[in-house]
């Protein structure tokens, strides 16, 4: 799983790039509406103004009359309001999270099933988080592109892991900054997918591009 691989990577950075690292992961049947809401509350409780928070989201977003929703494990297309997580609830929780910086990694696959349901694009999902919570969103693809998977990970997560592990170290100083992560991941995804998928990041102005995300071991 992409989320588990990223969590494992950052656990190994404890005491290296960051003094302490806490990870909480919800995959497959654990990715329920209840668990995700509790995870967001945990993030609020855990973060201080000195902390960096990284949130990874993989899955589908869906549009309904009351807004955008995340399709949870138990999602029922006939009961979206009760089985899915409202995206504005996500945004409000992140707005209340007192981290110095929040990086939201969005790997939402636009293509998919769910009958005649209207799926949300990465741009729509990112827009809510930026406007409601001021969160920096690094999305795996632009507009309505498909997020591709055939490397054991999705192209986006594979590129992120490679970049954090050293391929993103443009100046060979042993550190991967936010700027380096974004540049390396973007070019690697385009390369892996043969120009079919183009990661995009919106509004980097409030963030420190020289923030060190990982130290190469």
Short mmCIF file of C-alpha atoms in Angstrom, two decimals:
data_model
loop_
_atom_site.label_atom_id
_atom_site.label_comp_id
_atom_site.label_asym_id
_atom_site.label_seq_id
_atom_site.Cartn_x
_atom_site.Cartn_y
_atom_site.Cartn_z
CA UNK A 1 0.00 0.00 0.00
CA UNK A 2 1.19 3.50 -0.85
CA UNK A 3 0.24 4.96 2.55
CA UNK A 4 2.03 2.20 4.46
CA UNK A 5 5.19 2.60 2.38
CA UNK A 6 5.28 6.35 2.97
CA UNK A 7 4.63 5.85 6.69
CA UNK A 8 7.47 3.34 6.92
CA UNK A 9 9.83 5.75 5.19
CA UNK A 10 9.12 8.56 7.63
CA UNK A 11 9.38 6.28 10.67
CA UNK A 12 13.00 5.65 9.62
CA UNK A 13 13.58 9.43 9.59
CA UNK A 14 12.89 9.70 13.32
CA UNK A 15 15.84 11.33 15.03
CA UNK A 16 17.36 12.20 11.65
CA UNK A 17 15.32 14.78 9.75
CA UNK A 18 12.90 15.27 12.67
CA UNK A 19 13.33 14.74 16.40
CA UNK A 20 10.12 12.72 16.64
CA UNK A 21 7.76 11.32 14.03
CA UNK A 22 4.27 9.97 14.65
CA UNK A 23 2.43 8.05 11.95
CA UNK A 24 -1.17 6.91 11.71
CA UNK A 25 -2.32 4.91 8.69
CA UNK A 26 -5.76 3.77 7.55
CA UNK A 27 -5.91 1.40 4.59
CA UNK A 28 -8.58 -0.83 3.04
CA UNK A 29 -11.24 -1.85 5.60
CA UNK A 30 -9.74 0.49 8.21
CA UNK A 31 -10.45 3.53 6.01
CA UNK A 32 -13.95 4.04 7.40
CA UNK A 33 -15.72 7.34 7.94
CA UNK A 34 -15.47 6.92 11.71
CA UNK A 35 -11.76 6.06 11.68
CA UNK A 36 -10.87 8.89 9.32
CA UNK A 37 -12.69 11.44 11.48
CA UNK A 38 -10.87 10.11 14.53
CA UNK A 39 -7.58 10.31 12.62
CA UNK A 40 -8.22 13.97 11.86
CA UNK A 41 -8.97 14.62 15.55
CA UNK A 42 -5.73 12.80 16.44
CA UNK A 43 -3.82 15.09 14.09
CA UNK A 44 -5.33 18.14 15.80
CA UNK A 45 -4.37 16.82 19.25
CA UNK A 46 -0.87 15.79 18.20
CA UNK A 47 0.36 18.85 16.30
CA UNK A 48 1.89 21.97 17.80
CA UNK A 49 2.82 25.21 15.99
CA UNK A 50 6.38 23.88 15.71
CA UNK A 51 5.39 20.69 13.85
CA UNK A 52 5.15 19.67 10.20
CA UNK A 53 2.15 17.56 9.18
CA UNK A 54 2.03 15.42 6.04
CA UNK A 55 -1.35 13.97 5.05
CA UNK A 56 -1.66 11.46 2.24
CA UNK A 57 -5.03 10.81 0.60
CA UNK A 58 -5.59 8.08 -1.95
CA UNK A 59 -8.96 7.18 -3.38
CA UNK A 60 -12.00 8.75 -5.01
CA UNK A 61 -13.79 11.99 -4.44
CA UNK A 62 -17.45 12.31 -5.35
CA UNK A 63 -19.73 15.30 -5.92
CA UNK A 64 -23.16 15.60 -4.37
CA UNK A 65 -25.65 18.44 -3.81
CA UNK A 66 -24.13 19.17 -0.40
CA UNK A 67 -20.56 19.30 -1.66
CA UNK A 68 -17.61 16.96 -2.15
CA UNK A 69 -17.09 13.67 -0.32
CA UNK A 70 -14.32 11.13 0.13
CA UNK A 71 -15.39 7.60 -0.74
CA UNK A 72 -14.60 5.55 2.36
CA UNK A 73 -14.27 1.77 2.54
CA UNK A 74 -17.95 1.34 3.44
CA UNK A 75 -19.16 3.95 0.93
CA UNK A 76 -22.69 3.44 -0.31
CA UNK A 77 -23.69 5.44 -3.36
CA UNK A 78 -27.28 5.57 -2.04
CA UNK A 79 -26.13 6.85 1.35
CA UNK A 80 -23.21 9.14 0.58
CA UNK A 81 -24.08 11.63 3.34
CA UNK A 82 -23.91 8.93 6.01
CA UNK A 83 -21.16 6.64 4.76
CA UNK A 84 -18.65 9.06 3.20
CA UNK A 85 -16.50 11.83 4.64
CA UNK A 86 -17.54 15.35 3.72
CA UNK A 87 -14.54 17.12 2.21
CA UNK A 88 -15.33 20.36 4.05
CA UNK A 89 -15.16 18.39 7.31
CA UNK A 90 -11.65 17.41 6.25
CA UNK A 91 -10.79 21.02 5.47
CA UNK A 92 -12.21 22.35 8.75
CA UNK A 93 -10.24 19.79 10.74
CA UNK A 94 -7.01 20.70 8.94
CA UNK A 95 -7.73 24.40 9.50
CA UNK A 96 -7.82 23.73 13.24
CA UNK A 97 -4.60 21.70 13.17
CA UNK A 98 -1.87 23.90 14.63
CA UNK A 99 1.05 22.63 12.55
CA UNK A 100 3.56 25.15 11.20
CA UNK A 101 3.07 23.69 7.75
CA UNK A 102 0.73 21.04 6.34
CA UNK A 103 1.58 19.22 3.13
CA UNK A 104 -1.41 17.37 1.67
CA UNK A 105 -0.51 14.67 -0.86
CA UNK A 106 -3.58 14.02 -3.00
CA UNK A 107 -3.62 10.90 -5.16
CA UNK A 108 -7.25 10.90 -6.21
CA UNK A 109 -8.00 8.74 -9.21
CA UNK A 110 -10.61 10.47 -11.35
CA UNK A 111 -11.41 7.37 -13.41
CA UNK A 112 -13.52 4.71 -11.77
CA UNK A 113 -16.87 3.09 -11.18
CA UNK A 114 -19.75 4.08 -8.85
CA UNK A 115 -22.44 3.87 -11.51
CA UNK A 116 -23.51 7.24 -12.79
CA UNK A 117 -22.08 9.12 -9.83
CA UNK A 118 -20.17 12.31 -10.57
CA UNK A 119 -16.54 11.99 -9.53
CA UNK A 120 -14.62 15.00 -8.24
CA UNK A 121 -11.43 16.10 -9.96
CA UNK A 122 -8.14 16.70 -8.16
CA UNK A 123 -8.55 20.42 -8.84
CA UNK A 124 -11.96 20.54 -7.14
CA UNK A 125 -10.69 18.63 -4.09
CA UNK A 126 -7.58 20.79 -3.80
CA UNK A 127 -9.57 24.00 -4.15
CA UNK A 128 -11.65 23.27 -1.04
CA UNK A 129 -8.57 22.54 1.08
CA UNK A 130 -6.79 25.68 -0.09
CA UNK A 131 -9.74 28.00 0.38
CA UNK A 132 -11.10 26.56 3.61
CA UNK A 133 -7.87 25.55 5.35
CA UNK A 134 -4.99 27.26 3.55
CA UNK A 135 -3.39 23.85 3.05
CA UNK A 136 -0.71 23.24 0.43
CA UNK A 137 -1.93 20.47 -1.86
CA UNK A 138 0.47 18.49 -4.04
CA UNK A 139 -1.77 16.55 -6.42
CA UNK A 140 -0.72 13.45 -8.33
CA UNK A 141 -2.28 14.63 -11.59
CA UNK A 142 -3.86 17.66 -13.16
CA UNK A 143 -7.49 18.23 -14.09
CA UNK A 144 -9.20 14.91 -14.91
CA UNK A 145 -6.11 12.81 -15.65
CA UNK A 146 -6.01 9.22 -14.42
CA UNK A 147 -3.53 8.45 -11.62
CA UNK A 148 -1.65 5.44 -12.95
CA UNK A 149 -0.52 2.38 -10.98
CA UNK A 150 1.63 -0.49 -12.22
CA UNK A 151 4.93 -0.23 -10.35
CA UNK A 152 3.94 -1.83 -7.05
CA UNK A 153 2.93 1.71 -6.08
CA UNK A 154 1.10 4.46 -7.88
CA UNK A 155 3.43 6.54 -10.04
CA UNK A 156 3.00 9.48 -7.64
CA UNK A 157 3.97 7.59 -4.48
CA UNK A 158 6.79 5.77 -6.26
CA UNK A 159 8.22 9.11 -7.41
CA UNK A 160 7.84 10.65 -3.93
CA UNK A 161 9.65 7.72 -2.27
CA UNK A 162 12.46 7.84 -4.82
CA UNK A 163 12.82 11.59 -4.40
CA UNK A 164 12.86 11.44 -0.60
CA UNK A 165 15.39 8.60 -0.68
CA UNK A 166 17.94 10.62 -2.62
CA UNK A 167 16.96 11.11 -6.25
CA UNK A 168 15.56 14.52 -5.40
CA UNK A 169 18.85 15.78 -3.97
CA UNK A 170 19.63 18.27 -6.74
CA UNK A 171 22.60 19.94 -5.01
CA UNK A 172 24.01 16.76 -3.42
CA UNK A 173 23.93 18.13 0.13
CA UNK A 174 22.26 15.01 1.55
CA UNK A 175 19.00 16.84 2.25
CA UNK A 176 15.70 16.85 0.36
CA UNK A 177 13.90 20.17 0.58
CA UNK A 178 10.27 20.81 -0.26
CA UNK A 179 11.34 22.52 -3.48
CA UNK A 180 13.49 19.53 -4.48
CA UNK A 181 10.75 17.05 -3.60
CA UNK A 182 8.20 18.82 -5.78
CA UNK A 183 10.53 19.25 -8.75
CA UNK A 184 11.90 15.71 -8.66
CA UNK A 185 8.53 14.04 -8.08
CA UNK A 186 6.87 15.98 -10.89
CA UNK A 187 9.52 15.14 -13.48
CA UNK A 188 9.70 11.49 -12.39
CA UNK A 189 5.91 10.97 -12.65
CA UNK A 190 5.91 12.46 -16.15
CA UNK A 191 8.77 10.12 -17.06
CA UNK A 192 7.15 7.01 -15.56
CA UNK A 193 3.80 7.62 -17.21
CA UNK A 194 5.26 8.72 -20.54
CA UNK A 195 3.72 12.18 -20.27
CA UNK A 196 0.22 10.89 -19.37
CA UNK A 197 0.19 12.20 -15.79
CA UNK A 198 1.30 15.62 -14.58
CA UNK A 199 1.47 16.38 -10.83
CA UNK A 200 0.50 19.89 -9.86
CA UNK A 201 0.91 22.04 -6.78
CA UNK A 202 -1.09 25.14 -5.99
CA UNK A 203 -0.11 28.22 -3.99
CA UNK A 204 3.35 27.59 -2.58
CA UNK A 205 3.62 31.22 -1.47
CA UNK A 206 2.87 30.57 2.22
CA UNK A 207 5.36 27.72 2.50
CA UNK A 208 9.11 27.55 2.92
CA UNK A 209 10.49 25.88 -0.21
CA UNK A 210 13.77 25.20 1.62
CA UNK A 211 12.06 23.21 4.37
CA UNK A 212 13.99 19.94 4.77
CA UNK A 213 11.61 17.00 4.34
CA UNK A 214 14.13 14.16 4.59
CA UNK A 215 17.83 13.47 5.03
CA UNK A 216 19.41 10.90 2.74
CA UNK A 217 20.71 7.85 4.61
#
